[in-house]
């Protein structure tokens, strides 16, 4: 769980082993994507599900159709080419944005959606740890910050579904939690 600090070595091993993700998609900013830092076997598009893996030398993140096709990835990003790792997409309409992280390079963005809240947060933490070890990131986000971002995204979605402002939705949730805690204590 994200609530307990996962050791960087465990995160590193997890990423090197690779994991099946819910989805991955890439959108180009420029027409040409050939180059040494970034490669695409497929132009714009989505992949559901997707196998995501950190190379054994910790220099690249690859996205393949399956674990069996890891030797011929559809997307490959050299970590030193990353401009940003965004937790939760900025665009509206994403069903569960807290399960998505976006890797930004100068040619475009690779959006990866995890199968669980924990999976997405663990990959963000792990990638930040690798970038920090490579001297490419001064200070990663604290796990508490990732939890806070996830809560904010869930609250925003809840408020949107209720067609209320966030403050009103939060007040309603707190009242509901207080009532259920009170009735549980009375039992």
C-alpha atoms as an extended CHARMM CRD file, in Angstrom:
* protein
*
       187  EXT
         1         1  UNK       CA              0.0000000000        0.0000000000        0.0000000000  PROA      1               0.0000000000
         2         2  UNK       CA              1.1060000000        3.5860000000       -0.5570000000  PROA      2               0.0000000000
         3         3  UNK       CA              0.5220000000        4.2200000000        3.1630000000  PROA      3               0.0000000000
         4         4  UNK       CA              3.6630000000        2.2900000000        4.0220000000  PROA      4               0.0000000000
         5         5  UNK       CA              6.9520000000        3.5080000000        2.6040000000  PROA      5               0.0000000000
         6         6  UNK       CA              8.0810000000        0.9650000000        0.0230000000  PROA      6               0.0000000000
         7         7  UNK       CA             11.8220000000        0.5150000000       -0.0250000000  PROA      7               0.0000000000
         8         8  UNK       CA             13.4050000000        1.8330000000       -3.2480000000  PROA      8               0.0000000000
         9         9  UNK       CA             15.0510000000       -1.5530000000       -3.8660000000  PROA      9               0.0000000000
        10        10  UNK       CA             11.6160000000       -3.2250000000       -3.8120000000  PROA      10              0.0000000000
        11        11  UNK       CA             10.2580000000       -0.6230000000       -6.2210000000  PROA      11              0.0000000000
        12        12  UNK       CA             13.2630000000       -1.0630000000       -8.4820000000  PROA      12              0.0000000000
        13        13  UNK       CA             12.8280000000       -4.8420000000       -8.5460000000  PROA      13              0.0000000000
        14        14  UNK       CA              9.1350000000       -4.4730000000       -9.2420000000  PROA      14              0.0000000000
        15        15  UNK       CA              9.7970000000       -2.1840000000      -12.2210000000  PROA      15              0.0000000000
        16        16  UNK       CA             12.5900000000       -4.4250000000      -13.5730000000  PROA      16              0.0000000000
        17        17  UNK       CA             10.2470000000       -7.4250000000      -13.4030000000  PROA      17              0.0000000000
        18        18  UNK       CA              7.6060000000       -5.4370000000      -15.2490000000  PROA      18              0.0000000000
        19        19  UNK       CA              3.8700000000       -5.3570000000      -14.7230000000  PROA      19              0.0000000000
        20        20  UNK       CA              0.6910000000       -5.5600000000      -16.6900000000  PROA      20              0.0000000000
        21        21  UNK       CA             -1.0180000000       -2.1630000000      -16.7140000000  PROA      21              0.0000000000
        22        22  UNK       CA             -4.6050000000       -1.2950000000      -17.5460000000  PROA      22              0.0000000000
        23        23  UNK       CA             -3.6280000000        0.8350000000      -20.5600000000  PROA      23              0.0000000000
        24        24  UNK       CA             -0.9440000000        2.9600000000      -22.2010000000  PROA      24              0.0000000000
        25        25  UNK       CA             -1.2650000000        5.6140000000      -24.8770000000  PROA      25              0.0000000000
        26        26  UNK       CA              1.0650000000        8.0090000000      -26.6090000000  PROA      26              0.0000000000
        27        27  UNK       CA              0.3150000000       11.3300000000      -28.2210000000  PROA      27              0.0000000000
        28        28  UNK       CA              2.8400000000       13.0780000000      -30.4390000000  PROA      28              0.0000000000
        29        29  UNK       CA              3.6240000000       16.7850000000      -30.4250000000  PROA      29              0.0000000000
        30        30  UNK       CA              5.7700000000       16.4340000000      -33.5520000000  PROA      30              0.0000000000
        31        31  UNK       CA              5.4920000000       14.2670000000      -36.6500000000  PROA      31              0.0000000000
        32        32  UNK       CA              8.9570000000       12.7030000000      -36.4520000000  PROA      32              0.0000000000
        33        33  UNK       CA              9.7170000000       10.6140000000      -33.4150000000  PROA      33              0.0000000000
        34        34  UNK       CA             12.8270000000        8.7500000000      -34.4850000000  PROA      34              0.0000000000
        35        35  UNK       CA             15.8180000000        9.4360000000      -32.3210000000  PROA      35              0.0000000000
        36        36  UNK       CA             18.1880000000        8.0340000000      -29.7990000000  PROA      36              0.0000000000
        37        37  UNK       CA             16.2770000000        9.0940000000      -26.6720000000  PROA      37              0.0000000000
        38        38  UNK       CA             12.8260000000        8.0230000000      -27.7190000000  PROA      38              0.0000000000
        39        39  UNK       CA             11.4910000000        5.4390000000      -30.1190000000  PROA      39              0.0000000000
        40        40  UNK       CA              8.0640000000        4.3700000000      -31.2960000000  PROA      40              0.0000000000
        41        41  UNK       CA              7.0660000000        1.3060000000      -33.2030000000  PROA      41              0.0000000000
        42        42  UNK       CA              3.5220000000        2.6640000000      -33.2170000000  PROA      42              0.0000000000
        43        43  UNK       CA              2.4790000000        6.3050000000      -33.7100000000  PROA      43              0.0000000000
        44        44  UNK       CA             -0.4490000000        7.8560000000      -31.7800000000  PROA      44              0.0000000000
        45        45  UNK       CA             -2.7390000000        5.3470000000      -30.2070000000  PROA      45              0.0000000000
        46        46  UNK       CA             -3.7260000000        3.2420000000      -27.2520000000  PROA      46              0.0000000000
        47        47  UNK       CA             -2.7330000000       -0.1560000000      -25.9920000000  PROA      47              0.0000000000
        48        48  UNK       CA             -4.9990000000       -2.1140000000      -23.6250000000  PROA      48              0.0000000000
        49        49  UNK       CA             -3.5670000000       -3.7870000000      -21.6360000000  PROA      49              0.0000000000
        50        50  UNK       CA              0.1300000000       -2.9060000000      -21.7400000000  PROA      50              0.0000000000
        51        51  UNK       CA              3.2920000000       -4.4930000000      -20.3210000000  PROA      51              0.0000000000
        52        52  UNK       CA              5.5010000000       -1.8140000000      -18.7320000000  PROA      52              0.0000000000
        53        53  UNK       CA              9.0690000000       -2.5860000000      -17.6960000000  PROA      53              0.0000000000
        54        54  UNK       CA             12.2800000000       -0.8500000000      -16.6740000000  PROA      54              0.0000000000
        55        55  UNK       CA             15.3060000000       -2.1690000000      -18.5540000000  PROA      55              0.0000000000
        56        56  UNK       CA             17.8890000000       -4.0910000000      -16.5280000000  PROA      56              0.0000000000
        57        57  UNK       CA             20.4050000000       -1.2290000000      -16.8400000000  PROA      57              0.0000000000
        58        58  UNK       CA             17.7500000000        1.1830000000      -15.4520000000  PROA      58              0.0000000000
        59        59  UNK       CA             18.1230000000        3.5310000000      -18.4120000000  PROA      59              0.0000000000
        60        60  UNK       CA             14.8340000000        3.0040000000      -20.3030000000  PROA      60              0.0000000000
        61        61  UNK       CA             11.1860000000        2.3680000000      -19.7060000000  PROA      61              0.0000000000
        62        62  UNK       CA              9.5630000000        0.1370000000      -22.3030000000  PROA      62              0.0000000000
        63        63  UNK       CA              5.9210000000       -0.5170000000      -23.1410000000  PROA      63              0.0000000000
        64        64  UNK       CA              5.0000000000       -3.7240000000      -24.9560000000  PROA      64              0.0000000000
        65        65  UNK       CA              1.8330000000       -5.5500000000      -25.8880000000  PROA      65              0.0000000000
        66        66  UNK       CA              2.7060000000       -8.3580000000      -23.4610000000  PROA      66              0.0000000000
        67        67  UNK       CA              5.5270000000       -9.7840000000      -21.3810000000  PROA      67              0.0000000000
        68        68  UNK       CA              6.2860000000      -12.1340000000      -24.2760000000  PROA      68              0.0000000000
        69        69  UNK       CA              6.8820000000       -9.1960000000      -26.6410000000  PROA      69              0.0000000000
        70        70  UNK       CA              9.2050000000       -7.2370000000      -24.3300000000  PROA      70              0.0000000000
        71        71  UNK       CA             12.0810000000       -7.5690000000      -26.8320000000  PROA      71              0.0000000000
        72        72  UNK       CA             10.1190000000       -5.5510000000      -29.3910000000  PROA      72              0.0000000000
        73        73  UNK       CA              8.4920000000       -2.7190000000      -27.3940000000  PROA      73              0.0000000000
        74        74  UNK       CA              6.0020000000       -0.3540000000      -28.9640000000  PROA      74              0.0000000000
        75        75  UNK       CA              7.2930000000        2.5620000000      -26.8870000000  PROA      75              0.0000000000
        76        76  UNK       CA             10.7020000000        3.0870000000      -25.3310000000  PROA      76              0.0000000000
        77        77  UNK       CA             11.7630000000        6.1430000000      -23.3350000000  PROA      77              0.0000000000
        78        78  UNK       CA             15.2620000000        6.8160000000      -22.1290000000  PROA      78              0.0000000000
        79        79  UNK       CA             14.8430000000        8.0920000000      -18.5730000000  PROA      79              0.0000000000
        80        80  UNK       CA             17.2490000000       10.9900000000      -19.1030000000  PROA      80              0.0000000000
        81        81  UNK       CA             14.8470000000       12.2900000000      -21.7850000000  PROA      81              0.0000000000
        82        82  UNK       CA             11.9940000000       12.6940000000      -19.2810000000  PROA      82              0.0000000000
        83        83  UNK       CA             10.9210000000       16.2720000000      -18.7550000000  PROA      83              0.0000000000
        84        84  UNK       CA              8.2610000000       15.4460000000      -16.1460000000  PROA      84              0.0000000000
        85        85  UNK       CA              6.2900000000       12.6990000000      -14.4600000000  PROA      85              0.0000000000
        86        86  UNK       CA              2.7290000000       13.8670000000      -13.8440000000  PROA      86              0.0000000000
        87        87  UNK       CA              0.5250000000       11.9650000000      -11.4240000000  PROA      87              0.0000000000
        88        88  UNK       CA             -3.0450000000       12.0560000000      -12.7230000000  PROA      88              0.0000000000
        89        89  UNK       CA             -3.8300000000       13.4960000000      -16.1340000000  PROA      89              0.0000000000
        90        90  UNK       CA             -4.7730000000       17.1510000000      -16.5400000000  PROA      90              0.0000000000
        91        91  UNK       CA             -7.5390000000       16.5300000000      -19.0860000000  PROA      91              0.0000000000
        92        92  UNK       CA            -11.0730000000       15.9850000000      -17.9250000000  PROA      92              0.0000000000
        93        93  UNK       CA            -12.9700000000       12.8050000000      -18.6200000000  PROA      93              0.0000000000
        94        94  UNK       CA            -10.4740000000       10.2950000000      -17.2530000000  PROA      94              0.0000000000
        95        95  UNK       CA            -12.4790000000        7.7290000000      -15.2440000000  PROA      95              0.0000000000
        96        96  UNK       CA             -9.9140000000        7.3040000000      -12.4470000000  PROA      96              0.0000000000
        97        97  UNK       CA             -7.1310000000        9.8730000000      -12.9420000000  PROA      97              0.0000000000
        98        98  UNK       CA             -5.3950000000        8.8380000000       -9.7000000000  PROA      98              0.0000000000
        99        99  UNK       CA             -4.4750000000        5.5450000000      -11.3880000000  PROA      99              0.0000000000
       100       100  UNK       CA             -2.7190000000        7.3070000000      -14.2590000000  PROA      100             0.0000000000
       101       101  UNK       CA              0.7380000000        8.8190000000      -14.6040000000  PROA      101             0.0000000000
       102       102  UNK       CA              2.0540000000       10.6970000000      -17.6060000000  PROA      102             0.0000000000
       103       103  UNK       CA              5.6740000000       10.6490000000      -18.7750000000  PROA      103             0.0000000000
       104       104  UNK       CA              6.4710000000       13.8450000000      -20.6530000000  PROA      104             0.0000000000
       105       105  UNK       CA              9.2580000000       14.0010000000      -23.2650000000  PROA      105             0.0000000000
       106       106  UNK       CA              9.9140000000       16.7210000000      -25.8340000000  PROA      106             0.0000000000
       107       107  UNK       CA              8.2030000000       14.6630000000      -28.5830000000  PROA      107             0.0000000000
       108       108  UNK       CA              4.9810000000       13.9760000000      -26.6780000000  PROA      108             0.0000000000
       109       109  UNK       CA              3.4470000000       12.2350000000      -23.6950000000  PROA      109             0.0000000000
       110       110  UNK       CA              3.1160000000        8.6040000000      -22.6700000000  PROA      110             0.0000000000
       111       111  UNK       CA              0.0930000000        8.0690000000      -20.4400000000  PROA      111             0.0000000000
       112       112  UNK       CA              0.0530000000        4.8560000000      -18.3810000000  PROA      112             0.0000000000
       113       113  UNK       CA             -2.9640000000        3.7200000000      -16.3640000000  PROA      113             0.0000000000
       114       114  UNK       CA             -2.4070000000        1.2650000000      -13.5490000000  PROA      114             0.0000000000
       115       115  UNK       CA             -4.7950000000       -1.4990000000      -12.5810000000  PROA      115             0.0000000000
       116       116  UNK       CA             -4.9960000000       -0.1760000000       -9.0140000000  PROA      116             0.0000000000
       117       117  UNK       CA             -4.3820000000        2.9870000000       -6.9960000000  PROA      117             0.0000000000
       118       118  UNK       CA             -1.3420000000        1.3690000000       -5.4170000000  PROA      118             0.0000000000
       119       119  UNK       CA              0.1970000000        0.2570000000       -8.7160000000  PROA      119             0.0000000000
       120       120  UNK       CA              0.1940000000        3.7550000000      -10.2250000000  PROA      120             0.0000000000
       121       121  UNK       CA              1.5670000000        5.3680000000       -7.0620000000  PROA      121             0.0000000000
       122       122  UNK       CA              4.2850000000        2.7120000000       -6.7170000000  PROA      122             0.0000000000
       123       123  UNK       CA              5.4810000000        3.2960000000      -10.2980000000  PROA      123             0.0000000000
       124       124  UNK       CA              5.6010000000        7.0620000000       -9.7730000000  PROA      124             0.0000000000
       125       125  UNK       CA              7.6090000000        6.5440000000       -6.5670000000  PROA      125             0.0000000000
       126       126  UNK       CA              9.8910000000        4.0090000000       -8.2420000000  PROA      126             0.0000000000
       127       127  UNK       CA             10.5900000000        6.1310000000      -11.3030000000  PROA      127             0.0000000000
       128       128  UNK       CA             11.3440000000        9.1180000000       -9.0860000000  PROA      128             0.0000000000
       129       129  UNK       CA             13.7650000000        7.0160000000       -7.0190000000  PROA      129             0.0000000000
       130       130  UNK       CA             15.5850000000        5.8910000000      -10.1740000000  PROA      130             0.0000000000
       131       131  UNK       CA             15.7380000000        9.4610000000      -11.5160000000  PROA      131             0.0000000000
       132       132  UNK       CA             17.0720000000       10.6900000000       -8.1850000000  PROA      132             0.0000000000
       133       133  UNK       CA             19.7360000000        7.9510000000       -8.1390000000  PROA      133             0.0000000000
       134       134  UNK       CA             20.7540000000        8.9770000000      -11.6780000000  PROA      134             0.0000000000
       135       135  UNK       CA             21.0670000000       12.6020000000      -10.5340000000  PROA      135             0.0000000000
       136       136  UNK       CA             18.1660000000       13.6810000000      -12.7420000000  PROA      136             0.0000000000
       137       137  UNK       CA             15.7520000000       14.6090000000       -9.9300000000  PROA      137             0.0000000000
       138       138  UNK       CA             16.6580000000       16.6800000000       -6.9050000000  PROA      138             0.0000000000
       139       139  UNK       CA             13.7980000000       15.6600000000       -4.6390000000  PROA      139             0.0000000000
       140       140  UNK       CA             10.9480000000       13.2110000000       -5.3220000000  PROA      140             0.0000000000
       141       141  UNK       CA              7.4040000000       13.7610000000       -4.1320000000  PROA      141             0.0000000000
       142       142  UNK       CA              6.8440000000       12.3500000000       -0.6710000000  PROA      142             0.0000000000
       143       143  UNK       CA              4.4020000000        9.4110000000       -0.4500000000  PROA      143             0.0000000000
       144       144  UNK       CA              2.1010000000       11.6720000000        1.5870000000  PROA      144             0.0000000000
       145       145  UNK       CA              1.9770000000       14.1180000000       -1.3200000000  PROA      145             0.0000000000
       146       146  UNK       CA              0.8860000000       11.3300000000       -3.6710000000  PROA      146             0.0000000000
       147       147  UNK       CA             -1.8660000000       10.3750000000       -1.1920000000  PROA      147             0.0000000000
       148       148  UNK       CA             -2.9690000000       14.0130000000       -0.9950000000  PROA      148             0.0000000000
       149       149  UNK       CA             -3.0950000000       14.2990000000       -4.8020000000  PROA      149             0.0000000000
       150       150  UNK       CA             -5.0940000000       11.0820000000       -5.0370000000  PROA      150             0.0000000000
       151       151  UNK       CA             -7.6090000000       12.3020000000       -2.4360000000  PROA      151             0.0000000000
       152       152  UNK       CA             -7.9660000000       15.6350000000       -4.2490000000  PROA      152             0.0000000000
       153       153  UNK       CA             -8.6580000000       13.8760000000       -7.5560000000  PROA      153             0.0000000000
       154       154  UNK       CA            -11.2180000000       11.5390000000       -5.9500000000  PROA      154             0.0000000000
       155       155  UNK       CA            -12.9410000000       14.4870000000       -4.2620000000  PROA      155             0.0000000000
       156       156  UNK       CA            -13.0370000000       16.4500000000       -7.5360000000  PROA      156             0.0000000000
       157       157  UNK       CA            -14.6550000000       13.4920000000       -9.3190000000  PROA      157             0.0000000000
       158       158  UNK       CA            -17.1600000000       12.9890000000       -6.4880000000  PROA      158             0.0000000000
       159       159  UNK       CA            -18.0950000000       16.6960000000       -6.5440000000  PROA      159             0.0000000000
       160       160  UNK       CA            -18.4980000000       16.5950000000      -10.3250000000  PROA      160             0.0000000000
       161       161  UNK       CA            -20.7770000000       13.5410000000      -10.0820000000  PROA      161             0.0000000000
       162       162  UNK       CA            -22.9030000000       15.3100000000       -7.4640000000  PROA      162             0.0000000000
       163       163  UNK       CA            -22.7570000000       18.5550000000       -9.4530000000  PROA      163             0.0000000000
       164       164  UNK       CA            -21.5410000000       20.3310000000       -6.3440000000  PROA      164             0.0000000000
       165       165  UNK       CA            -18.5680000000       22.4330000000       -5.4350000000  PROA      165             0.0000000000
       166       166  UNK       CA            -15.7210000000       20.5170000000       -3.7880000000  PROA      166             0.0000000000
       167       167  UNK       CA            -16.3240000000       22.1430000000       -0.4080000000  PROA      167             0.0000000000
       168       168  UNK       CA            -19.9710000000       21.0300000000       -0.3810000000  PROA      168             0.0000000000
       169       169  UNK       CA            -19.0730000000       17.5140000000       -1.5000000000  PROA      169             0.0000000000
       170       170  UNK       CA            -16.4080000000       17.2760000000        1.2050000000  PROA      170             0.0000000000
       171       171  UNK       CA            -18.8400000000       18.5020000000        3.8570000000  PROA      171             0.0000000000
       172       172  UNK       CA            -21.3860000000       15.8840000000        2.7640000000  PROA      172             0.0000000000
       173       173  UNK       CA            -18.7350000000       13.1290000000        2.8860000000  PROA      173             0.0000000000
       174       174  UNK       CA            -17.5940000000       14.2010000000        6.3610000000  PROA      174             0.0000000000
       175       175  UNK       CA            -21.1870000000       14.2510000000        7.6430000000  PROA      175             0.0000000000
       176       176  UNK       CA            -21.7860000000       10.8150000000        6.1360000000  PROA      176             0.0000000000
       177       177  UNK       CA            -18.6020000000        9.4310000000        7.7280000000  PROA      177             0.0000000000
       178       178  UNK       CA            -19.4620000000       11.0100000000       11.0640000000  PROA      178             0.0000000000
       179       179  UNK       CA            -22.9830000000        9.5150000000       10.9900000000  PROA      179             0.0000000000
       180       180  UNK       CA            -21.7120000000        6.0480000000       10.1160000000  PROA      180             0.0000000000
       181       181  UNK       CA            -19.0070000000        6.2580000000       12.8120000000  PROA      181             0.0000000000
       182       182  UNK       CA            -21.6150000000        7.3690000000       15.3570000000  PROA      182             0.0000000000
       183       183  UNK       CA            -23.9950000000        4.5260000000       14.5040000000  PROA      183             0.0000000000
       184       184  UNK       CA            -21.1250000000        1.9960000000       14.5950000000  PROA      184             0.0000000000
       185       185  UNK       CA            -20.0860000000        3.2380000000       18.0550000000  PROA      185             0.0000000000
       186       186  UNK       CA            -23.6990000000        2.9170000000       19.3070000000  PROA      186             0.0000000000
       187       187  UNK       CA            -23.8200000000       -0.7630000000       18.2510000000  PROA      187             0.0000000000
